[in-house]
Tab-separated table of C-alpha atoms in Angstrom:
chain	number	residue	atom	x	y	z
A	30	UNK	CA	115.153	94.002	91.680
A	31	UNK	CA	113.289	94.445	88.841
A	32	UNK	CA	112.705	91.398	86.499
A	33	UNK	CA	112.681	91.925	82.614
A	34	UNK	CA	110.698	89.105	80.275
A	35	UNK	CA	112.489	88.651	77.155
A	36	UNK	CA	110.274	87.294	73.459
A	37	UNK	CA	112.730	84.757	72.928
A	38	UNK	CA	113.490	84.427	68.699
A	39	UNK	CA	111.174	82.657	66.268
A	40	UNK	CA	114.942	81.558	64.695
A	41	UNK	CA	115.977	78.326	65.986
A	42	UNK	CA	119.487	79.241	65.181
A	43	UNK	CA	119.152	82.731	66.847
A	44	UNK	CA	117.704	81.301	70.109
A	45	UNK	CA	120.122	78.659	70.350
A	46	UNK	CA	122.911	81.475	69.934
A	47	UNK	CA	120.985	83.139	72.604
A	48	UNK	CA	121.041	80.434	75.099
A	49	UNK	CA	124.779	79.845	74.645
A	50	UNK	CA	125.823	82.867	75.266
A	51	UNK	CA	123.538	83.001	78.221
A	52	UNK	CA	125.451	79.679	79.713
A	53	UNK	CA	128.656	82.097	78.828
A	54	UNK	CA	127.741	84.536	81.110
A	55	UNK	CA	126.052	87.283	78.333
A	56	UNK	CA	122.618	87.725	78.026
A	57	UNK	CA	122.314	88.775	74.399
A	58	UNK	CA	118.718	91.046	73.305
A	59	UNK	CA	118.226	91.696	69.198
A	60	UNK	CA	116.446	94.993	67.480
A	61	UNK	CA	120.291	95.930	67.196
A	62	UNK	CA	121.238	95.056	63.674
A	63	UNK	CA	122.968	98.514	62.776
A	64	UNK	CA	126.114	99.555	63.592
A	65	UNK	CA	125.138	103.044	65.088
A	66	UNK	CA	122.553	101.448	67.756
A	67	UNK	CA	124.391	101.538	70.742
A	68	UNK	CA	121.675	102.551	73.082
A	69	UNK	CA	123.965	104.999	75.364
A	70	UNK	CA	124.905	106.531	72.115
A	71	UNK	CA	121.524	106.795	70.799
A	72	UNK	CA	119.841	108.394	74.298
A	73	UNK	CA	122.781	110.792	74.321
A	74	UNK	CA	121.022	111.577	70.658
A	75	UNK	CA	117.931	111.835	71.878
A	76	UNK	CA	118.789	113.897	74.828
A	77	UNK	CA	120.523	116.701	72.637
A	78	UNK	CA	118.445	116.683	69.044
A	79	UNK	CA	115.688	114.621	69.531
A	80	UNK	CA	113.811	111.425	68.957
A	81	UNK	CA	113.795	112.746	65.261
A	82	UNK	CA	117.586	112.632	65.142
A	83	UNK	CA	117.337	108.928	64.823
A	84	UNK	CA	117.243	106.846	61.508
A	85	UNK	CA	113.983	104.738	60.905
A	86	UNK	CA	116.573	101.567	61.780
A	87	UNK	CA	118.084	103.161	64.838
A	88	UNK	CA	114.420	103.919	65.997
A	89	UNK	CA	113.592	100.018	65.940
A	90	UNK	CA	116.550	98.989	67.773
A	91	UNK	CA	115.937	101.468	70.607
A	92	UNK	CA	115.192	99.469	73.536
A	93	UNK	CA	115.672	101.772	76.404
A	94	UNK	CA	114.761	99.253	79.487
A	95	UNK	CA	118.303	97.915	78.875
A	96	UNK	CA	119.797	100.934	80.078
A	97	UNK	CA	118.214	100.669	83.392
A	98	UNK	CA	119.310	97.222	84.176
A	99	UNK	CA	120.844	96.546	87.391
A	100	UNK	CA	122.885	94.197	89.487
A	101	UNK	CA	120.578	91.745	91.342
A	102	UNK	CA	117.873	91.990	88.224
A	103	UNK	CA	116.783	88.805	86.611
A	104	UNK	CA	116.019	88.443	82.559
A	105	UNK	CA	113.299	85.690	81.892
A	106	UNK	CA	113.848	84.621	78.086
A	107	UNK	CA	110.049	82.940	76.669
A	108	UNK	CA	110.628	79.792	74.575
A	109	UNK	CA	114.159	79.338	75.317
A	110	UNK	CA	116.145	77.178	74.912
A	111	UNK	CA	112.805	75.608	72.864
A	112	UNK	CA	109.078	76.668	72.745
A	113	UNK	CA	107.150	75.987	75.950
A	114	UNK	CA	110.084	76.328	78.240
A	115	UNK	CA	111.844	79.897	80.113
A	116	UNK	CA	115.342	80.469	80.429
A	117	UNK	CA	116.050	82.678	83.395
A	118	UNK	CA	119.443	84.266	84.682
A	119	UNK	CA	120.180	87.168	87.107
A	120	UNK	CA	121.886	90.231	85.734
A	121	UNK	CA	125.420	91.213	86.982
A	122	UNK	CA	126.243	94.444	85.374
A	123	UNK	CA	124.785	97.134	82.822
A	124	UNK	CA	124.368	97.070	79.407
A	125	UNK	CA	127.092	97.025	77.171
A	126	UNK	CA	127.176	96.779	73.411
A	127	UNK	CA	129.074	95.282	70.460
A	128	UNK	CA	128.792	95.108	67.202
A	129	UNK	CA	129.822	91.972	65.636
A	130	UNK	CA	127.092	90.134	64.307
A	131	UNK	CA	124.312	90.360	62.344
A	132	UNK	CA	121.936	91.045	65.160
A	133	UNK	CA	121.835	90.476	69.707
A	134	UNK	CA	124.478	92.979	69.779
A	135	UNK	CA	122.756	94.629	72.612
A	136	UNK	CA	124.586	92.736	75.603
A	137	UNK	CA	124.631	92.812	78.970
A	138	UNK	CA	126.610	90.112	82.194
A	139	UNK	CA	124.661	87.740	83.919
A	140	UNK	CA	125.838	85.001	86.630
A	141	UNK	CA	126.339	81.680	84.346
A	142	UNK	CA	125.693	79.881	87.401
A	143	UNK	CA	122.317	81.277	87.971
A	144	UNK	CA	120.558	80.369	85.058
A	145	UNK	CA	117.892	77.919	85.416
A	146	UNK	CA	115.353	76.586	82.751
A	147	UNK	CA	111.662	75.630	83.285
A	148	UNK	CA	108.560	75.571	81.628
A	149	UNK	CA	106.392	78.156	82.126
A	150	UNK	CA	103.419	75.169	81.930
A	151	UNK	CA	105.159	73.315	85.592
A	152	UNK	CA	102.853	73.749	88.121
A	153	UNK	CA	105.978	74.866	90.297
A	154	UNK	CA	104.922	78.284	88.341
A	155	UNK	CA	102.487	80.468	90.847
A	156	UNK	CA	99.502	81.102	88.148
A	157	UNK	CA	99.867	84.721	88.309
A	158	UNK	CA	103.930	84.531	87.401
A	159	UNK	CA	102.903	82.057	84.720
A	160	UNK	CA	100.308	84.852	83.075
A	161	UNK	CA	103.387	87.159	82.921
A	162	UNK	CA	104.930	84.844	81.045
A	163	UNK	CA	102.284	84.599	78.071
A	164	UNK	CA	104.257	86.689	75.083
A	165	UNK	CA	103.340	90.171	75.130
A	166	UNK	CA	105.335	92.320	73.269
A	167	UNK	CA	109.463	92.265	72.500
A	168	UNK	CA	109.909	92.949	75.730
A	169	UNK	CA	107.746	93.498	79.951
A	170	UNK	CA	107.998	93.577	83.556
A	171	UNK	CA	107.255	91.184	85.493
A	172	UNK	CA	105.676	92.322	88.794
A	173	UNK	CA	105.062	89.534	90.680
A	174	UNK	CA	107.998	89.211	92.878
A	175	UNK	CA	106.868	87.470	95.926
A	176	UNK	CA	105.816	84.871	92.807
A	177	UNK	CA	109.231	84.909	91.120
A	178	UNK	CA	110.698	84.126	94.265
A	179	UNK	CA	108.918	81.251	94.719
A	180	UNK	CA	109.720	79.992	91.403
A	181	UNK	CA	113.151	80.199	92.437
A	182	UNK	CA	113.382	78.332	95.736
A	183	UNK	CA	111.155	75.735	93.457
A	184	UNK	CA	113.701	75.516	90.919
A	185	UNK	CA	116.580	75.441	93.759
A	186	UNK	CA	115.118	72.342	94.967
A	187	UNK	CA	114.846	70.731	91.982
A	188	UNK	CA	111.096	69.731	91.858
A	189	UNK	CA	110.379	67.509	88.837
A	190	UNK	CA	108.019	68.639	86.014
A	191	UNK	CA	104.500	68.334	87.025
A	192	UNK	CA	102.036	70.266	84.532
A	193	UNK	CA	99.952	73.070	85.488
A	194	UNK	CA	96.174	71.487	86.441
A	195	UNK	CA	93.172	73.079	88.418
A	196	UNK	CA	94.090	70.692	91.050
A	197	UNK	CA	97.968	72.175	91.163
A	198	UNK	CA	96.137	75.885	90.857
A	199	UNK	CA	93.838	75.266	93.859
A	200	UNK	CA	96.289	73.498	95.687
A	201	UNK	CA	98.305	76.638	95.624
A	202	UNK	CA	95.659	78.811	96.262
A	203	UNK	CA	95.374	76.338	99.296
A	204	UNK	CA	98.957	76.991	100.170
A	205	UNK	CA	98.482	80.694	99.901
A	206	UNK	CA	95.168	81.018	102.238
A	207	UNK	CA	96.513	79.073	104.883
A	208	UNK	CA	97.917	81.393	106.694
A	209	UNK	CA	95.488	83.596	106.431
A	210	UNK	CA	92.992	80.819	108.050
A	211	UNK	CA	95.536	80.435	110.951
A	212	UNK	CA	95.466	84.227	111.348
A	213	UNK	CA	92.011	84.060	111.743
A	214	UNK	CA	92.062	81.414	114.534
A	215	UNK	CA	94.864	83.814	116.576
A	216	UNK	CA	92.645	86.598	115.894
A	217	UNK	CA	89.718	84.657	117.649
A	218	UNK	CA	91.439	83.118	120.300
A	219	UNK	CA	92.759	87.303	121.492
A	220	UNK	CA	89.069	88.698	120.736
A	221	UNK	CA	87.493	85.739	122.776
A	222	UNK	CA	89.706	84.533	125.827
A	223	UNK	CA	88.226	81.641	127.677
A	224	UNK	CA	83.904	81.831	128.566
A	225	UNK	CA	83.945	84.402	125.304
A	226	UNK	CA	84.921	81.759	123.639
A	227	UNK	CA	82.035	79.784	124.537
A	228	UNK	CA	79.512	81.931	123.542
A	229	UNK	CA	80.911	81.962	120.340
A	230	UNK	CA	81.346	78.749	119.267
A	231	UNK	CA	77.766	78.502	120.234
A	232	UNK	CA	76.686	81.193	118.475
A	233	UNK	CA	78.204	79.142	115.240
A	234	UNK	CA	76.413	76.263	116.139
A	235	UNK	CA	73.255	77.816	116.423
A	236	UNK	CA	73.469	78.525	112.484
A	237	UNK	CA	74.529	75.334	111.328
A	238	UNK	CA	71.655	73.748	109.350
A	239	UNK	CA	69.667	70.595	111.542
A	240	UNK	CA	70.855	71.777	114.996
A	241	UNK	CA	67.900	72.436	116.830
A	242	UNK	CA	69.104	73.186	120.221
A	243	UNK	CA	72.001	74.330	121.729
A	244	UNK	CA	72.555	74.278	125.701
A	245	UNK	CA	75.185	76.335	127.327
A	246	UNK	CA	76.317	74.138	130.683
A	247	UNK	CA	78.031	76.853	133.054
A	248	UNK	CA	79.325	76.628	136.834
A	249	UNK	CA	77.477	73.178	138.393
A	250	UNK	CA	75.652	72.309	135.584
A	251	UNK	CA	78.851	71.798	133.371
A	252	UNK	CA	79.332	68.117	134.027
A	253	UNK	CA	82.267	67.515	131.550
A	254	UNK	CA	80.673	69.215	128.712
A	255	UNK	CA	81.469	73.244	128.073
A	256	UNK	CA	77.999	72.728	125.082
A	257	UNK	CA	75.338	70.524	124.339
A	258	UNK	CA	74.142	70.474	120.513
A	259	UNK	CA	71.524	68.680	119.913
A	260	UNK	CA	71.111	67.338	115.857
A	261	UNK	CA	68.724	66.341	113.621
A	262	UNK	CA	70.364	63.970	111.284
A	263	UNK	CA	67.480	62.719	109.352
A	264	UNK	CA	65.223	65.467	109.272
A	265	UNK	CA	62.392	63.591	107.572
A	266	UNK	CA	58.851	64.198	108.854
A	267	UNK	CA	58.491	60.528	110.619
A	268	UNK	CA	62.350	59.410	110.131
A	269	UNK	CA	63.798	62.459	112.177
A	270	UNK	CA	66.230	60.650	114.565
A	271	UNK	CA	67.559	63.535	117.346
A	272	UNK	CA	71.427	63.198	118.476
A	273	UNK	CA	73.578	64.527	120.900
A	274	UNK	CA	76.749	65.980	120.883
A	275	UNK	CA	79.057	67.095	123.688
A	276	UNK	CA	81.505	70.054	122.870
A	277	UNK	CA	84.877	71.176	125.218
A	278	UNK	CA	85.733	74.437	124.132
A	279	UNK	CA	89.629	75.425	124.840
A	280	UNK	CA	91.123	78.777	124.426
A	281	UNK	CA	94.649	77.998	123.219
A	282	UNK	CA	97.945	79.174	121.648
A	283	UNK	CA	100.262	77.226	120.255
A	284	UNK	CA	100.407	72.988	120.500
A	285	UNK	CA	97.661	71.496	122.367
A	286	UNK	CA	99.479	68.722	124.207
A	287	UNK	CA	96.901	69.100	127.206
A	288	UNK	CA	94.541	65.726	127.256
A	289	UNK	CA	92.489	67.783	129.913
A	290	UNK	CA	89.971	68.266	127.033
A	291	UNK	CA	89.559	64.583	126.398
A	292	UNK	CA	89.162	63.395	129.937
A	293	UNK	CA	86.142	66.040	129.927
A	294	UNK	CA	84.549	64.515	127.277
A	295	UNK	CA	84.913	61.139	128.825
A	296	UNK	CA	83.895	62.622	131.919
A	297	UNK	CA	80.254	64.303	129.962
A	298	UNK	CA	79.675	60.332	128.250
A	299	UNK	CA	79.522	59.304	131.627
A	300	UNK	CA	77.327	61.673	133.439
A	301	UNK	CA	75.109	62.260	130.890
A	302	UNK	CA	74.332	58.588	130.200
A	303	UNK	CA	71.136	58.137	131.851
A	304	UNK	CA	69.240	61.588	131.598
A	305	UNK	CA	71.199	62.181	127.405
A	306	UNK	CA	71.488	60.566	124.321
A	307	UNK	CA	75.320	61.776	123.340
A	308	UNK	CA	76.166	59.829	120.753
A	309	UNK	CA	79.218	61.857	119.945
A	310	UNK	CA	81.960	64.413	121.555
A	311	UNK	CA	84.086	67.148	119.605
A	312	UNK	CA	86.386	69.594	121.303
A	313	UNK	CA	87.211	72.686	120.000
A	314	UNK	CA	90.826	74.554	120.416
A	315	UNK	CA	92.005	77.603	118.972
A	316	UNK	CA	95.925	75.867	119.074
A	317	UNK	CA	97.684	75.762	115.517
A	318	UNK	CA	98.058	71.804	116.142
A	319	UNK	CA	97.620	68.915	117.976
A	320	UNK	CA	99.888	67.592	120.319
A	321	UNK	CA	101.088	63.386	120.351
A	322	UNK	CA	99.692	63.334	123.971
A	323	UNK	CA	96.484	64.688	123.242
A	324	UNK	CA	96.083	62.301	120.150
A	325	UNK	CA	96.996	58.891	121.945
A	326	UNK	CA	94.413	60.250	124.617
A	327	UNK	CA	91.926	61.315	122.166
A	328	UNK	CA	92.282	57.410	120.379
A	329	UNK	CA	92.068	56.075	123.662
A	330	UNK	CA	89.074	57.543	124.130
A	331	UNK	CA	87.338	56.838	120.900
A	332	UNK	CA	88.022	52.971	121.424
A	333	UNK	CA	86.898	53.054	125.105
A	334	UNK	CA	83.925	54.413	124.471
A	335	UNK	CA	83.249	53.206	120.705
A	336	UNK	CA	81.694	56.786	120.540
A	337	UNK	CA	83.355	59.094	117.419
A	338	UNK	CA	85.101	62.183	118.796
A	339	UNK	CA	86.375	64.500	116.587
A	340	UNK	CA	89.322	67.326	116.837
A	341	UNK	CA	88.504	70.932	115.704
A	342	UNK	CA	91.811	73.327	115.845
A	343	UNK	CA	93.760	75.873	113.966
A	344	UNK	CA	92.867	76.204	110.325
A	345	UNK	CA	89.713	73.893	110.471
A	346	UNK	CA	88.417	75.820	113.287
A	347	UNK	CA	88.729	79.208	111.142
A	348	UNK	CA	86.888	76.943	107.890
A	349	UNK	CA	84.174	76.223	110.650
A	350	UNK	CA	83.262	79.392	111.804
A	351	UNK	CA	83.976	81.272	107.941
A	352	UNK	CA	81.177	78.464	106.821
A	353	UNK	CA	78.519	78.701	109.133
A	354	UNK	CA	78.795	82.134	110.438
A	355	UNK	CA	80.829	84.682	108.609
A	356	UNK	CA	77.914	87.088	108.599
A	357	UNK	CA	78.389	86.860	112.184
A	358	UNK	CA	82.044	88.188	112.222
A	359	UNK	CA	81.641	90.754	109.297
A	360	UNK	CA	78.014	92.242	110.868
A	361	UNK	CA	80.023	92.524	114.270
């Protein structure tokens, strides 16, 4: 599939003519104001006698790209039917010539049912595509096929107009990044199975400002927490307040519903009540999402203990690692 952008005319009557023709199943292109401008004839003459065999008017009308149009390609008319808007249509056949007007005699069939009109500054237009919809000549090729298909999907869903802003661009970027973050978490899961994941998480915590100590508890020393993390919450001399975070680390795939990690944190709160100032808990999992059972048990623990207990998994886990210890991944 090739996507062609075509500059609309400055003449409102010509714009209306092109738009009406599209709705009737025929795309039209200007620079075709002389009767001898049939591109197939011009192309044959160029091959036989060279470029200089054409008159100056014929040279001006020669738009070779139209001969390359194939069924399944798309055209996007810029500033049609009005300034700031675009009209797209799916090409259904090859170039045709019919001289019966003062201009716009280059023609090609389009699917009238495929026609969609959109504002090029709408937030549904992906930023890479939006930049290609600014005027760049009589015509040009749009190479952002993936983003163009996204736009088609949005238009099929009849998404209401919303202006493009810094916030919508950031939202678009976030949507694009999310799958890669999940992929990072999945790769961490495969590269650090079981107890090795605890080692990685401990390394990350040691990189976090304000963390004064990270203790890995293995075997009999594990009384509900894989890690105990000491944190200075107010790092000002004379006002330093140290808290301890109980951490459970789970190597998991897909949805995490098993509540055993919650029970482990509950056990840690009880077992370390006398000799540790554990004021909060954290469950870290390489799962992509949390199941209802896990969420329900987590809420129960928060209510019964009166302590904050957080859940870090999927995208958030990848961000956690990249934020505090991205150098670990790059240097390894």
